[in-house]
Amino acid sequence: MTLLITGATGFIGRHVCAQLTRDQHQICAVLRQPQTQLPVLREQVEALGGAGDCVHAVKGDLDLPGLGLPDHLPAPDAIIHLGARFAWQLDRQTAYRTNVAGSLAVAALARHHKCRLVFISGFMLENTAHLHRLGIRSDDPEQVDWQRVYRRAGGYEASKLEAAIRVRALAARQGLDMIEVQPATVGGHSVTGALDNTQPLFALLDNLVRGRMAMVPGSPAHWLPLVAVDHLAKLIALAATTDNAPPRLLALDPATPNLRGLLAIAAGALGRRAPRHHLPLSILAALLRIPGMPRLMNTWPEALHFIQQTRFDTSVTEAFKQNMRLSSPPVEDVITASARWYQAYVGNTKPTTSAAR
Ligand SMILES: NC(=O)c1ccc[n+]([C@@H]2O[C@H](COP(=O)([O-])OP(=O)(O)OC[C@H]3O[C@@H](n4cnc5c(N)ncnc54)[C@H](OP(=O)(O)O)[C@@H]3O)[C@@H](O)[C@H]2O)c1
């Protein structure tokens, strides 16, 4: 198959390219700077066990009308949409342009080529109580007060929610073959632990090591669900290439321990003392409202939403995985490998600060 991919150079995208090209699928990556980005991406794909020469590129940008793509693009068999601005403190306009308008343009492209769209949203779309708290009570995007959602959730999360709800509505209206993959917070590779320093889990490990995590945010019921990046990539590849995938795949390991347990496993791997006492999220959120605090604590208030108490129904995804003979790597191994990789990375490069998101 030929798969058009946005966000191919990103943390998840690289693994998806490696996974698909291992099976000899051809990739057409939508890149903003193909001349410089394609050679690097090919090398990364090779290093991950994929076939770099199966990766090709076309110049495009989610921020441009029609994605800035050439007029006569060969029709792909499926489109995987991973590209997004993924950062805290995004202003609404910027977040909307890339994450919402960009997603709608990708959906229009899938419609134009009459091909499947594999749309990457996020696991918070399955947290109904959270959506209600934000004011999202309808599947109709016109019934939602988006200004309020952006104010409460911040630019990144709000734009991801708006994109998913608008693309779902468009897909339903136009009969688009769409599969939505909803990842939890993405962990490192299940064996090597490799994790980009821009990933939220990297920031968490960094905070643990630098003593910014003396207490566990939330209560014993709070958790930060994880999924290993290589496992997620396999799921996304299956969503794009098999006929029997369900319309929504929740990529989340329900066996992820509570946050205290996660930090204890990571601290063990890092040779650090694990925090034992809890700090209620309301107090942490209040602290983070003090100017300068988020930077000092390397934690942004909007990131706290992802630490929550809700448990999710993963039965549909688990049945599909079983059908496809895909089993999750043990989550303790993913946490341990990610922590060891973080330690080796910091030991080698001594970054002054982790990316704050
Ligand atoms: N990582 C997680 O924990 C997580 C969890 C849930 C959902 N997700 C979703 O998964 C997707 C991928 O995440 P990731 O962790 O791989 O993110 P990432 O490492 O930050 O990668 C983002 C990708 O988007 C591309 N991109 C950004 N702006 C673009 C634009 N204007 N035009 C074209 N491409 C653009 C980037 O290209 P450049 O290389 O050119 O910058 C990069 O390839 C996102 O949609 C994210 O919301 C991630």
XYZ file of C-alpha atoms and ligand atoms in Angstrom:
405
model
C 0.000 0.000 0.000
C 0.988 3.647 -0.332
C 0.321 5.694 2.777
C 0.382 9.447 2.993
C 1.510 10.517 6.469
C 1.501 13.888 8.196
C 3.759 14.238 11.238
C 6.074 11.502 9.923
C 9.131 13.221 11.431
C 7.587 13.307 14.906
C 8.177 10.881 17.767
C 5.239 8.637 16.884
C 5.493 9.237 13.125
C 9.023 7.847 12.838
C 7.958 4.602 14.504
C 4.884 4.369 12.287
C 7.091 4.785 9.189
C 9.468 2.087 10.478
C 6.595 -0.273 11.204
C 4.934 0.181 7.797
C 8.104 0.022 5.716
C 9.170 -3.177 7.504
C 6.160 -4.658 5.725
C 7.228 -3.031 2.433
C 4.473 -0.433 2.401
C 5.445 2.809 0.667
C 5.288 6.075 2.575
C 4.653 9.536 1.196
C 5.529 11.868 4.080
C 4.125 15.402 4.026
C 7.129 17.472 5.106
C 7.619 21.196 5.479
C 11.289 20.991 4.431
C 11.631 17.752 2.445
C 15.178 18.452 1.278
C 16.569 18.517 4.775
C 13.986 16.395 6.602
C 13.734 13.402 4.264
C 17.357 12.178 4.560
C 17.184 12.426 8.358
C 13.841 10.618 8.461
C 15.157 7.824 6.238
C 18.126 7.325 8.576
C 15.874 7.271 11.618
C 13.560 4.752 9.974
C 16.540 2.506 9.152
C 17.785 2.789 12.732
C 14.357 1.665 13.930
C 14.478 -1.426 11.719
C 12.409 -0.044 8.832
C 13.285 0.451 5.156
C 14.383 4.061 4.599
C 14.171 3.739 0.823
C 10.422 3.093 1.082
C 9.985 6.603 2.519
C 9.347 9.395 0.017
C 8.256 12.952 0.601
C 6.063 15.714 -0.711
C 6.296 19.327 0.405
C 3.303 20.387 2.459
C 2.304 22.345 5.533
C -0.740 21.957 7.755
C -0.843 25.733 8.134
C -1.331 26.426 4.421
C -4.569 26.372 2.424
C -4.967 22.963 0.787
C -1.965 21.933 2.900
C 0.261 23.616 0.304
C 0.372 20.328 -1.601
C 0.921 20.078 -5.362
C -2.293 19.862 -7.405
C -1.785 16.412 -8.842
C -0.806 14.261 -5.931
C -1.016 10.515 -6.687
C -3.895 8.952 -4.743
C -2.743 7.156 -1.580
C -4.463 4.025 -0.255
C -4.813 5.642 3.157
C -3.824 8.808 5.001
C -2.435 8.773 8.537
C -2.788 12.157 10.203
C -0.318 12.578 13.065
C 0.903 16.122 12.401
C 0.086 18.642 15.098
C 1.470 21.487 17.111
C 2.125 19.672 20.364
C 3.082 22.135 23.092
C 1.725 23.781 26.216
C 0.787 27.477 26.280
C -0.339 27.551 22.651
C -2.541 30.495 21.787
C -5.959 29.621 20.402
C -5.384 31.028 16.936
C -2.133 29.156 16.340
C -3.485 25.921 17.790
C -6.646 26.217 15.693
C -4.784 26.874 12.463
C -2.520 23.825 12.631
C -4.514 21.354 14.694
C -8.105 22.090 13.662
C -7.986 23.718 10.213
C -5.036 21.451 9.290
C -6.993 18.342 10.344
C -10.048 19.433 8.371
C -7.859 19.947 5.299
C -6.385 16.453 5.735
C -9.904 15.009 6.032
C -10.898 16.862 2.838
C -7.884 15.320 1.107
C -8.950 11.812 2.209
C -12.434 12.552 0.917
C -10.991 13.792 -2.391
C -8.976 10.585 -2.836
C -11.804 8.419 -1.451
C -9.301 6.743 0.849
C -9.267 5.817 4.516
C -8.292 8.434 7.074
C -6.508 7.252 10.207
C -6.941 10.205 12.506
C -4.845 10.478 15.669
C -6.735 12.226 18.456
C -6.130 11.511 22.168
C -7.478 9.394 25.015
C -9.137 12.365 26.754
C -11.863 12.180 24.101
C -13.098 9.081 25.943
C -13.233 10.852 29.315
C -16.864 11.962 29.201
C -16.874 13.539 32.667
C -13.865 15.656 31.701
C -15.521 16.690 28.418
C -18.647 17.707 30.353
C -16.558 19.759 32.784
C -15.078 21.588 29.820
C -18.582 22.208 28.436
C -18.550 19.608 25.634
C -21.903 17.830 25.811
C -22.745 17.400 22.151
C -21.297 15.668 19.091
C -22.314 18.725 17.102
C -19.328 21.101 17.021
C -21.675 24.056 16.530
C -23.290 23.374 19.912
C -19.997 23.785 21.795
C -18.752 27.049 23.285
C -15.188 26.592 22.042
C -13.954 29.814 23.590
C -14.797 28.379 26.989
C -13.132 25.060 26.129
C -9.913 26.823 25.083
C -9.977 28.906 28.257
C -10.373 25.834 30.460
C -8.220 23.276 28.657
C -5.506 25.396 27.044
C -4.700 25.640 23.325
C -3.230 22.191 22.734
C -5.878 20.029 24.358
C -8.788 22.222 23.254
C -7.626 22.187 19.649
C -7.206 18.404 19.695
C -10.757 18.040 21.055
C -12.162 20.511 18.536
C -10.311 18.829 15.669
C -11.636 15.382 16.585
C -15.224 16.559 17.008
C -15.194 18.570 13.772
C -13.476 15.825 11.741
C -15.894 13.197 13.108
C -18.845 15.391 12.048
C -17.354 15.897 8.593
C -16.632 12.168 8.225
C -20.218 11.299 9.187
C -21.641 13.890 6.758
C -19.490 12.809 3.857
C -19.316 9.057 4.470
C -15.566 9.105 5.011
C -13.863 5.833 5.959
C -12.256 7.058 9.171
C -10.548 5.283 12.031
C -9.693 7.345 15.078
C -6.736 6.234 17.178
C -6.770 7.736 20.670
C -3.350 7.469 22.320
C -2.676 7.826 26.016
C 0.530 9.599 27.063
C 3.190 7.994 24.922
C 6.030 6.138 26.625
C 9.411 5.231 25.206
C 10.143 2.229 23.014
C 9.305 -0.915 24.982
C 12.814 -2.361 24.571
C 15.220 0.555 24.092
C 13.132 3.082 26.038
C 13.988 5.734 23.405
C 11.946 8.835 24.149
C 12.134 12.321 22.617
C 13.042 15.072 25.070
C 9.925 16.949 23.941
C 7.567 14.251 25.237
C 5.524 14.743 28.422
C 6.907 11.531 29.964
C 10.438 12.877 29.485
C 9.458 16.015 31.427
C 8.005 13.850 34.211
C 11.216 11.815 34.497
C 13.253 15.007 34.407
C 11.167 16.489 37.205
C 11.640 13.334 39.261
C 15.408 13.372 38.837
C 15.772 17.107 39.474
C 13.812 16.939 42.713
C 10.795 18.829 41.409
C 8.548 15.933 42.275
C 8.841 15.661 46.047
C 5.155 14.728 46.249
C 2.877 12.729 43.987
C 0.337 14.953 42.208
C -3.259 13.898 42.909
C -4.491 11.047 45.097
C -3.862 7.277 45.063
C -6.706 7.051 42.512
C -4.917 9.296 40.018
C -3.008 7.845 37.107
C -1.346 8.846 33.864
C -2.247 6.115 31.358
C 0.626 5.143 29.081
C 1.184 3.390 25.768
C 4.611 2.363 24.421
C 5.500 4.179 21.213
C 6.322 0.984 19.275
C 3.083 -0.649 20.360
C 1.120 2.458 19.356
C 2.881 2.457 15.970
C 1.809 -1.156 15.373
C -1.774 -0.280 16.207
C -1.757 2.735 13.872
C -0.231 0.636 11.087
C -2.960 -1.992 11.526
C -5.642 0.709 11.531
C -4.354 1.867 8.141
C -3.814 -1.484 6.483
C -6.502 -3.913 7.697
C -10.154 -4.084 6.765
C -11.588 -5.052 10.110
C -10.388 -2.283 12.432
C -13.116 -0.762 14.628
C -13.841 2.959 14.097
C -12.125 3.936 17.350
C -9.024 2.445 18.902
C -8.142 3.499 22.424
C -4.375 3.090 22.683
C -3.958 2.922 26.419
C -2.522 0.273 28.715
C -5.126 -0.281 31.443
C -2.415 -1.973 33.525
C -0.544 1.328 33.936
C -0.107 1.726 37.717
C -1.341 4.783 39.555
C 0.958 7.795 39.350
C 2.658 6.933 42.618
C 3.360 3.423 41.301
C 4.630 4.787 37.980
C 6.990 7.167 39.786
C 8.151 4.365 42.105
C 9.101 2.157 39.131
C 10.870 5.048 37.412
C 12.641 6.107 40.605
C 13.845 2.516 41.125
C 15.344 2.462 37.619
C 16.921 5.890 38.144
C 18.324 5.113 41.601
C 16.254 7.926 43.139
C 13.942 8.069 46.100
C 10.298 7.767 45.028
C 7.820 10.342 46.370
C 5.307 8.749 48.732
C 2.990 11.510 49.891
C 0.320 13.074 47.734
C -0.289 16.698 46.824
C -3.939 17.323 45.863
C -4.256 18.559 42.283
C -6.286 21.581 43.416
C -3.356 22.764 45.567
C -0.846 22.086 42.796
C -3.050 23.970 40.328
C -3.232 26.917 42.756
C 0.568 26.895 43.144
C 0.963 26.884 39.369
C -1.099 30.060 39.141
C 1.724 31.953 40.901
C 3.712 33.772 38.203
C 6.971 32.016 37.378
C 5.940 28.793 39.134
C 5.167 26.696 36.016
C 8.649 27.324 34.646
C 10.279 26.702 38.020
C 8.377 23.446 38.468
C 8.608 22.562 34.756
C 4.884 21.842 34.872
C 2.103 23.694 33.081
C -1.394 23.831 34.598
C -2.965 22.413 31.442
C -0.798 19.280 31.718
C -2.518 18.381 35.002
C -5.724 17.359 33.175
C -3.966 14.272 31.860
C -3.435 13.031 35.426
C -6.904 11.834 36.295
C -9.036 9.220 38.028
C -11.168 7.964 35.154
C -10.839 4.341 34.097
C -11.471 3.569 30.435
C -13.212 0.769 28.579
C -10.577 -0.712 26.276
C -12.512 -3.892 25.422
C -13.092 -3.042 21.729
C -9.409 -2.285 21.179
C -8.306 -5.345 23.141
C -10.576 -7.594 21.030
C -9.126 -6.121 17.827
C -5.573 -6.590 19.113
C -6.307 -10.171 20.063
C -7.705 -10.766 16.598
C -4.513 -9.304 15.113
C -2.308 -11.242 17.578
C -0.896 -8.006 18.925
C -0.060 -8.025 22.621
C 0.993 -5.057 24.748
C 4.494 -5.004 26.204
C 4.455 -5.083 30.039
C 3.991 -1.489 31.135
C 6.542 -1.835 33.991
C 9.148 -2.678 31.331
C 8.146 0.375 29.304
C 8.531 2.657 32.344
C 11.858 1.092 33.335
C 13.244 1.237 29.789
C 12.109 4.869 29.389
C 13.752 5.848 32.690
C 17.035 4.106 31.771
C 16.988 5.762 28.364
C 16.378 9.158 29.998
C 19.343 8.564 32.299
C 21.657 7.605 29.433
C 20.427 10.563 27.362
C 21.010 13.095 30.135
C 24.379 11.508 30.939
C 25.475 11.920 27.331
C 24.066 15.311 26.459
C 23.503 17.097 29.762
C 20.486 19.106 28.558
C 20.049 22.249 30.639
C 16.284 21.926 30.668
C 13.744 19.516 29.293
C 11.170 20.822 26.847
C 8.288 22.018 28.925
C 5.323 20.133 27.588
N 3.009 12.003 22.359
C 1.920 11.867 23.093
O 1.980 11.644 24.319
C 0.565 11.949 22.413
C -0.575 11.521 23.112
C -1.826 11.604 22.486
C -1.922 12.079 21.192
N -0.801 12.496 20.534
C -0.943 13.008 19.169
O -0.117 12.246 18.295
C 0.336 13.062 17.231
C 1.840 12.970 17.087
O 2.451 13.277 18.325
P 4.047 13.238 18.507
O 4.265 12.968 19.961
O 4.666 12.371 17.495
O 4.356 14.770 18.217
P 5.729 15.463 17.750
O 6.895 14.606 18.035
O 5.699 16.849 18.321
O 5.564 15.564 16.177
C 4.711 16.499 15.589
C 4.773 16.317 14.093
O 3.860 17.247 13.499
C 4.546 17.942 12.467
N 3.993 19.286 12.297
C 3.830 20.245 13.225
N 3.339 21.364 12.657
C 3.205 21.085 11.336
C 2.748 21.832 10.220
N 2.343 23.086 10.319
N 2.742 21.228 9.000
C 3.172 19.958 8.848
N 3.613 19.194 9.878
C 3.634 19.766 11.094
C 5.989 17.995 12.936
O 6.817 18.267 11.809
P 8.257 19.006 11.923
O 9.249 17.904 12.120
O 8.372 19.694 10.622
O 8.169 19.952 13.085
C 6.156 16.595 13.491
O 6.383 15.673 12.455
C -0.182 14.470 17.523
O -1.367 14.666 16.802
C -0.463 14.447 19.009
O -1.479 15.366 19.364
C 0.431 12.429 21.115
